[in-house]
Amino acid sequence: MTKVMVVDDEPDLREMLNLMLHKEGFETEMAEDGSEFLNKLDSFNPDLVTLDVMMPGLTTSEILKKLKEKKSKPKIILLTVVRYSEEEKEKILEMGNVVDYITKPFDIDELTERIYKHINQQ
Amino acid sequence: MKDEPYIVKMLREAGKYGRLQSRVTSNIEELDTVEEPSEEVPEKTVGFIDDDVERKSRDDVTKSEGLGETTEESEDRYRLIFENINDEIVYLDKHGKILDVNNRVEDIFGQKREDIIGKNFTKLGFFGIKDLPRMIKLFKDIVMDDKTIDRMELESKHKDGHKIFIDVNIRPIRKNGETEAILCIIRDITERKKKEEELIRFSNAVKMSTDSIVISDLDAKIIDVNEATLQMYGTKDKRDLIGKNSFDLITSEGREKALAGAKEVLEKGYVKGREYHIITEDGDRIPVEMSVSIMKDRDGKPIGFVGLSRDITERKKAEEKIRRQNIKLKRLDRIKSNFLSVTSHELRTPMSAIKGYIQMLLKQRLGDVTPEQKDALDAVLRNTNRLDNLIEAILDISRLESGTMKFLPEQTDISKMIKEVTETMQANTNVKNIKINTELEELPELVIDQQRIKQVLMNLVDNAIKFSPHDSTINLCTKMKKDDVLFEIRDFGRGIPKKTQKKIFERFYQVDSGMDRKFGGVGLGLSISKGIIQAHGGDIWVESTMGKGSTFRFTLPLEPARDIEKKFKDLDIFGLEKK
């Protein structure tokens, strides 16, 4: 079964995403910040992670840096509120595991569609 | 005037050898009255008389002893000297009547010789009313007391009224122990006087200058300083500074720069506005702005430096204040920008959760939904979207105002973009059965922020739909202009009154609040559109006739707006600067 992890500090959004992904038939896990995500990462070993870019604690780039030391190499979709320029997009995609980003507020169908797309691109 | 006594001497000599004959009048009775001479001037011969001459009889001098000339010859010679000498020679009788004068009078006073001979000097306007009594008294003193005047500088008047300066030598001519005539030799010193006055002016300017002026020789040794310099350096005595090396007045940190500056002065002739710190006698440091230029002698050879320094303590303080304010403003700008970024995150995150749940419910992922529940959920979603749009608009306005809106320019196919817009708007048009006609010229790709321009187009089309009657059309067309592309969105609605056409681009302006309320508009869309278009280097406006509809037009330059972010930050989109 495909494993997806939801990392977001907002409990309601986290729960909503978790529920949505669960209903889609994925095996899910949640983390409320970067440290929890990194702690749970190797044991859960997800195929894909939705990662909020603005959380208390570790910054996105710190998380991505530490991710390199982990055995688990999940694909990451960033959840952001800003638009990125082509240049920034390239930079983000170069940061290791990031495969995509989606701006809030998003359409759940679009998010699911993208998740399927990246999972199937193995 | 080293040749001046020579003239006098020469004329004295002239007296020894001959006579200068003139048409003169002699009217002894006029001594006390000093009046205009009678009109008829009787011809009479008066000699150029000196004490020596006096002793000789007329016959003795008919033939000049030394030169062996005839009287006529010598008279011709003296006449030649008289006429060609550079000074004016005036010969007056003891009453002040002019007996003879050479032609220089025309150059100096602008008076014709023939006009003044025979007239009294007091009537000729040589002196102003103020000076005249003094001059009459002086004349009388000369006549009575046998006084000679050497090199007296007087102010006089040219015939045309302008002031002239003259240097006067006066000799009484005595006969029988009495002054009979007066010889005046006048030199025009107006030019010299002007130069002197200029020098005095300049020297006063230097003296009174509130800026320090230091004159030094080529070795930078101080030769002279003005009062302001003494004040600046906190001393009362020039001797404290004269003889010092002018570089020693500058702080040691500035000395290297000053030496380089001196080299530049020698090469270029001057340096301007250099900033140094000087050290006062008390050891205080004062910031100054210094300009130095080279001083040259008459042959153009450098002989020293003139340094002008201004105390810029106050300016420096003001600059420092501005610098601090700028830092503060930048910090505020960062805080503002940070605030916007946090706010937008904080507003969008809950919206994501709400919308996500509604969508899941509507899509029946969380179980079956009754038709009534579905209607309710539709209403919740509609209002959520409305709230979402409002949040976006407010964030956009804030970003435009604070100059933090992000623009992402990219190559864009305009026709394709418009097609996407009309497709998106299709759902809205269906309600009123409105048709969107597009008329698109073939256009080159433009470098624009596609998403933002789409936002403008959608806003304009959405407005057009709102105000269009049922079953009408909206025309959307693009045209190539010289330097830009023109976009036109035309509706056949009720139109916008002339007086409000400009106001609609202001924030929170609603043409008809009732109408706008009905459609959920808050009056931000056009103001955001204007900001976006202007940031792209374009313009936006509306033309409308009441009852016939409105045409919104905007332009986008063919040349991409360079450095769009920066340009945008410099724009005063909402006229905030003017407030």
Short mmCIF file of C-alpha atoms in Angstrom, two decimals, chain B residues 11-316:
data_model
loop_
_atom_site.label_atom_id
_atom_site.label_comp_id
_atom_site.label_asym_id
_atom_site.label_seq_id
_atom_site.Cartn_x
_atom_site.Cartn_y
_atom_site.Cartn_z
CA LEU B 11 54.52 121.82 -18.90
CA ARG B 12 56.57 123.93 -16.58
CA GLU B 13 59.40 123.60 -19.01
CA ALA B 14 57.05 124.50 -21.77
CA GLY B 15 56.30 127.69 -19.90
CA LYS B 16 59.96 128.60 -19.88
CA TYR B 17 60.32 128.42 -23.58
CA GLY B 18 57.13 129.63 -24.98
CA ARG B 19 53.50 130.35 -24.62
CA LEU B 20 50.45 128.47 -25.22
CA GLN B 21 48.12 130.76 -26.91
CA SER B 22 44.45 130.40 -26.49
CA ARG B 23 41.24 132.09 -26.97
CA VAL B 24 40.47 133.14 -23.49
CA THR B 25 38.56 135.65 -21.54
CA SER B 26 39.81 137.37 -18.55
CA ASN B 27 37.25 138.69 -16.22
CA ILE B 28 38.80 139.52 -12.93
CA GLU B 29 35.56 140.84 -11.43
CA GLU B 30 34.06 137.43 -11.50
CA LEU B 31 36.32 136.02 -8.81
CA ASP B 32 33.74 136.23 -6.05
CA THR B 33 30.71 135.42 -8.06
CA VAL B 34 31.94 132.52 -10.15
CA GLU B 35 29.37 132.97 -12.83
CA GLU B 36 28.64 131.97 -16.33
CA PRO B 37 30.84 134.00 -18.64
CA SER B 38 29.33 136.50 -21.02
CA GLU B 39 28.37 134.98 -24.30
CA GLU B 40 30.73 136.99 -26.41
CA VAL B 41 34.20 135.88 -25.64
CA PRO B 42 36.72 138.52 -26.52
CA GLU B 43 39.90 137.16 -27.90
CA LYS B 44 42.90 137.79 -25.80
CA THR B 45 46.26 136.23 -25.47
CA VAL B 46 47.29 134.80 -22.21
CA GLY B 47 50.65 133.26 -21.69
CA PHE B 48 51.39 129.99 -20.07
CA ILE B 49 52.73 131.76 -17.09
CA ASP B 50 55.20 130.67 -14.50
CA ASP B 51 57.25 132.71 -12.12
CA ASP B 52 60.29 132.21 -14.31
CA VAL B 53 58.40 133.15 -17.39
CA GLU B 54 57.04 136.19 -15.79
CA ARG B 55 60.43 137.79 -15.54
CA LYS B 56 60.92 137.62 -19.24
CA SER B 57 59.32 140.12 -21.46
CA ARG B 58 57.15 139.08 -24.33
CA ASP B 59 59.86 139.95 -26.74
CA ASP B 60 62.38 137.85 -24.88
CA VAL B 61 60.45 134.76 -25.52
CA THR B 62 59.60 135.37 -29.13
CA LYS B 63 62.59 133.30 -29.96
CA SER B 64 63.28 130.32 -27.73
CA GLU B 65 66.81 130.47 -26.60
CA GLY B 66 67.63 126.81 -26.15
CA LEU B 67 66.13 125.43 -29.32
CA GLY B 68 66.54 128.22 -31.69
CA GLU B 69 62.94 128.01 -32.83
CA THR B 70 60.52 130.66 -33.69
CA THR B 71 57.64 131.27 -31.32
CA GLU B 72 55.32 129.84 -33.87
CA GLU B 73 57.35 126.66 -34.08
CA SER B 74 57.53 126.19 -30.36
CA GLU B 75 53.87 126.96 -29.98
CA ASP B 76 53.07 124.36 -32.54
CA ARG B 77 55.19 121.91 -30.66
CA TYR B 78 53.53 122.62 -27.34
CA ARG B 79 50.15 122.55 -28.93
CA LEU B 80 51.07 119.09 -30.22
CA ILE B 81 52.11 117.99 -26.75
CA PHE B 82 49.04 119.63 -25.27
CA GLU B 83 46.73 117.80 -27.60
CA ASN B 84 48.41 114.44 -27.52
CA ILE B 85 49.17 114.04 -23.91
CA ASN B 86 47.22 111.27 -22.22
CA ASP B 87 46.03 113.49 -19.40
CA GLU B 88 43.50 116.19 -19.60
CA ILE B 89 44.88 119.64 -19.18
CA VAL B 90 42.55 122.40 -18.12
CA TYR B 91 43.58 125.94 -17.89
CA LEU B 92 41.28 128.16 -15.89
CA ASP B 93 41.27 131.77 -14.89
CA LYS B 94 41.12 132.69 -11.25
CA HIS B 95 37.32 132.82 -11.40
CA GLY B 96 37.02 129.31 -12.54
CA LYS B 97 36.35 130.05 -16.16
CA ILE B 98 37.87 127.57 -18.49
CA LEU B 99 40.37 129.26 -20.72
CA ASP B 100 41.68 126.28 -22.55
CA VAL B 101 41.40 122.55 -22.42
CA ASN B 102 42.79 119.79 -24.57
CA ASN B 103 40.80 117.25 -26.46
CA ARG B 104 41.02 114.58 -23.76
CA VAL B 105 38.07 116.26 -22.11
CA GLU B 106 35.84 114.54 -24.59
CA ASP B 107 37.23 111.10 -23.73
CA ILE B 108 37.11 111.63 -20.01
CA PHE B 109 34.04 113.77 -19.46
CA GLY B 110 32.21 113.37 -22.74
CA GLN B 111 32.17 117.15 -23.11
CA LYS B 112 33.09 118.89 -26.35
CA ARG B 113 36.02 121.19 -26.04
CA GLU B 114 34.29 124.03 -27.82
CA ASP B 115 31.25 123.66 -25.58
CA ILE B 116 33.16 124.24 -22.37
CA ILE B 117 35.82 126.77 -23.21
CA GLY B 118 34.74 130.06 -21.80
CA LYS B 119 32.36 128.50 -19.35
CA ASN B 120 32.82 128.28 -15.62
CA PHE B 121 33.79 124.82 -14.39
CA THR B 122 31.06 124.97 -11.76
CA LYS B 123 28.39 125.12 -14.43
CA LEU B 124 29.45 122.17 -16.42
CA GLY B 125 28.13 119.41 -14.26
CA PHE B 126 31.52 117.90 -13.45
CA PHE B 127 30.47 117.65 -9.84
CA GLY B 128 27.28 116.62 -8.18
CA ILE B 129 25.33 119.03 -5.96
CA LYS B 130 26.83 117.42 -2.89
CA ASP B 131 30.44 117.89 -3.96
CA LEU B 132 30.13 121.24 -5.71
CA PRO B 133 30.36 123.58 -2.64
CA ARG B 134 33.45 121.70 -1.52
CA MET B 135 35.01 122.07 -4.95
CA ILE B 136 34.24 125.81 -5.07
CA LYS B 137 35.86 126.25 -1.67
CA LEU B 138 38.89 124.27 -2.77
CA PHE B 139 39.19 126.39 -5.88
CA LYS B 140 39.05 129.58 -3.84
CA ASP B 141 41.67 128.26 -1.43
CA ILE B 142 43.96 127.56 -4.34
CA VAL B 143 43.49 131.03 -5.75
CA MET B 144 43.77 132.86 -2.45
CA ASP B 145 46.42 130.85 -0.70
CA ASP B 146 48.50 129.85 -3.68
CA LYS B 147 47.94 126.26 -2.81
CA THR B 148 49.11 123.39 -4.98
CA ILE B 149 47.25 120.15 -5.08
CA ASP B 150 49.05 116.93 -5.76
CA ARG B 151 47.30 113.79 -6.78
CA MET B 152 43.94 114.44 -5.32
CA GLU B 153 41.43 111.72 -6.15
CA LEU B 154 37.98 113.02 -6.89
CA GLU B 155 34.69 111.64 -7.97
CA SER B 156 33.28 113.37 -11.00
CA LYS B 157 30.57 112.93 -13.56
CA HIS B 158 30.61 112.08 -17.20
CA LYS B 159 28.26 114.05 -19.41
CA ASP B 160 25.98 111.02 -19.70
CA GLY B 161 25.71 110.93 -15.93
CA HIS B 162 27.90 107.97 -15.01
CA LYS B 163 30.39 108.22 -12.22
CA ILE B 164 34.05 108.62 -13.10
CA PHE B 165 37.12 108.91 -10.95
CA ILE B 166 39.85 111.39 -11.63
CA ASP B 167 43.25 112.12 -10.21
CA VAL B 168 43.90 115.87 -10.17
CA ASN B 169 47.07 117.96 -9.91
CA ILE B 170 46.53 121.66 -9.59
CA ARG B 171 49.03 124.45 -9.90
CA PRO B 172 48.22 128.10 -9.45
CA ILE B 173 49.84 130.30 -12.05
CA ARG B 174 51.15 133.47 -10.50
CA LYS B 175 51.67 136.81 -12.00
CA ASN B 176 52.78 139.86 -10.09
CA GLY B 177 52.60 137.88 -6.86
CA GLU B 178 48.97 137.03 -7.48
CA THR B 179 47.28 133.94 -8.73
CA GLU B 180 46.02 134.69 -12.13
CA ALA B 181 45.25 131.34 -13.55
CA ILE B 182 44.98 127.72 -12.58
CA LEU B 183 46.50 124.77 -14.36
CA CYS B 184 44.76 121.46 -13.82
CA ILE B 185 46.09 118.14 -14.97
CA ILE B 186 43.49 115.46 -14.78
CA ARG B 187 43.95 111.76 -15.21
CA ASP B 188 41.07 109.35 -15.66
CA ILE B 189 41.51 106.69 -12.99
CA THR B 190 38.04 105.18 -13.30
CA GLU B 191 39.39 101.82 -14.43
CA ARG B 192 41.96 101.72 -11.68
CA LYS B 193 39.33 102.76 -9.16
CA LYS B 194 36.99 100.07 -10.38
CA LYS B 195 39.76 97.54 -9.96
CA GLU B 196 40.49 98.88 -6.54
CA GLU B 197 36.83 98.71 -5.62
CA GLU B 198 36.70 95.20 -6.98
CA LEU B 199 39.71 94.33 -4.88
CA ILE B 200 38.12 95.90 -1.84
CA ARG B 201 34.91 94.00 -2.56
CA PHE B 202 36.74 90.75 -2.89
CA SER B 203 38.87 91.38 0.12
CA ASN B 204 35.74 92.22 2.11
CA ALA B 205 34.05 89.11 0.80
CA VAL B 206 36.97 87.03 1.98
CA LYS B 207 37.01 88.86 5.27
CA MET B 208 33.28 88.58 5.86
CA SER B 209 32.91 85.08 4.49
CA THR B 210 31.37 82.66 6.94
CA ASP B 211 33.42 79.93 5.32
CA SER B 212 37.03 79.53 6.26
CA ILE B 213 39.50 80.69 3.62
CA VAL B 214 43.12 79.67 3.97
CA ILE B 215 45.82 80.87 1.61
CA SER B 216 48.99 78.87 1.55
CA ASP B 217 52.13 78.68 -0.53
CA LEU B 218 53.13 75.72 -2.70
CA ASP B 219 54.66 73.98 0.33
CA ALA B 220 51.21 74.23 1.97
CA LYS B 221 52.59 76.71 4.47
CA ILE B 222 49.80 79.04 5.57
CA ILE B 223 50.26 82.64 4.40
CA ASP B 224 46.96 84.14 5.44
CA VAL B 225 43.56 83.19 6.81
CA ASN B 226 40.24 85.01 7.18
CA GLU B 227 38.19 85.68 10.28
CA ALA B 228 35.99 82.61 9.79
CA THR B 229 39.09 80.43 9.86
CA LEU B 230 40.08 81.84 13.22
CA GLN B 231 36.60 81.15 14.57
CA MET B 232 36.56 77.66 13.17
CA TYR B 233 39.90 76.80 14.71
CA GLY B 234 39.01 78.50 17.95
CA THR B 235 41.73 81.12 18.01
CA LYS B 236 41.79 84.92 18.02
CA ASP B 237 45.24 85.42 16.59
CA LYS B 238 46.15 84.85 12.98
CA ARG B 239 49.71 84.15 14.12
CA ASP B 240 48.51 80.87 15.62
CA LEU B 241 47.89 79.63 12.10
CA ILE B 242 50.19 81.56 9.79
CA GLY B 243 53.37 79.64 9.08
CA LYS B 244 51.79 76.29 9.96
CA ASN B 245 51.50 73.53 7.39
CA SER B 246 47.90 73.47 6.24
CA PHE B 247 47.87 69.65 6.25
CA ASP B 248 48.46 69.81 10.00
CA LEU B 249 45.01 71.33 10.39
CA ILE B 250 43.46 68.08 9.16
CA THR B 251 43.16 65.02 11.36
CA SER B 252 45.85 62.39 10.83
CA GLU B 253 43.32 59.93 9.28
CA GLY B 254 42.44 62.46 6.62
CA ARG B 255 45.97 63.46 5.78
CA GLU B 256 46.62 60.80 3.16
CA LYS B 257 43.41 61.74 1.38
CA ALA B 258 44.40 65.41 1.65
CA LEU B 259 47.80 64.73 0.08
CA ALA B 260 46.14 62.92 -2.79
CA GLY B 261 43.77 65.88 -3.07
CA ALA B 262 46.69 68.33 -3.26
CA LYS B 263 48.19 66.30 -6.09
CA GLU B 264 44.87 66.49 -7.88
CA VAL B 265 44.76 70.25 -7.37
CA LEU B 266 48.16 70.59 -9.03
CA GLU B 267 47.00 68.47 -11.97
CA LYS B 268 43.46 69.73 -12.39
CA GLY B 269 43.63 73.17 -10.84
CA TYR B 270 41.02 72.47 -8.17
CA VAL B 271 39.15 69.91 -6.11
CA LYS B 272 35.63 70.43 -4.85
CA GLY B 273 33.54 69.30 -1.93
CA ARG B 274 36.00 66.98 -0.19
CA GLU B 275 35.10 66.02 3.33
CA TYR B 276 37.66 66.09 6.10
CA HIS B 277 37.80 66.59 9.80
CA ILE B 278 39.87 69.45 11.11
CA ILE B 279 41.33 69.76 14.59
CA THR B 280 40.71 72.98 16.48
CA GLU B 281 43.16 74.56 18.90
CA ASP B 282 41.24 72.82 21.70
CA GLY B 283 41.61 69.48 19.97
CA ASP B 284 37.97 69.24 18.86
CA ARG B 285 37.20 67.57 15.57
CA ILE B 286 34.95 69.43 13.15
CA PRO B 287 33.66 67.92 9.91
CA VAL B 288 34.26 70.26 6.99
CA GLU B 289 33.61 70.30 3.31
CA MET B 290 36.71 71.62 1.60
CA SER B 291 37.37 72.97 -1.88
CA VAL B 292 40.89 73.85 -2.88
CA SER B 293 42.06 75.67 -5.94
CA ILE B 294 45.43 76.69 -7.19
CA MET B 295 46.60 80.27 -6.99
CA LYS B 296 48.66 81.55 -9.91
CA ASP B 297 50.78 84.61 -10.52
CA ARG B 298 50.33 86.92 -13.51
CA ASP B 299 52.31 84.59 -15.74
CA GLY B 300 50.15 81.64 -14.82
CA LYS B 301 52.79 80.05 -12.63
CA PRO B 302 51.35 78.27 -9.56
CA ILE B 303 52.30 80.09 -6.40
CA GLY B 304 50.04 78.56 -3.81
CA PHE B 305 46.65 77.22 -2.78
CA VAL B 306 43.37 78.73 -1.69
CA GLY B 307 41.39 76.43 0.53
CA LEU B 308 37.75 77.06 1.35
CA SER B 309 36.21 75.05 4.18
CA ARG B 310 32.71 74.95 5.48
CA ASP B 311 31.69 73.58 8.83
CA ILE B 312 29.25 70.78 8.04
CA THR B 313 28.54 69.64 11.58
CA GLU B 314 24.84 70.39 11.23
CA ARG B 315 24.59 68.75 7.83
CA LYS B 316 26.35 65.68 9.12
#
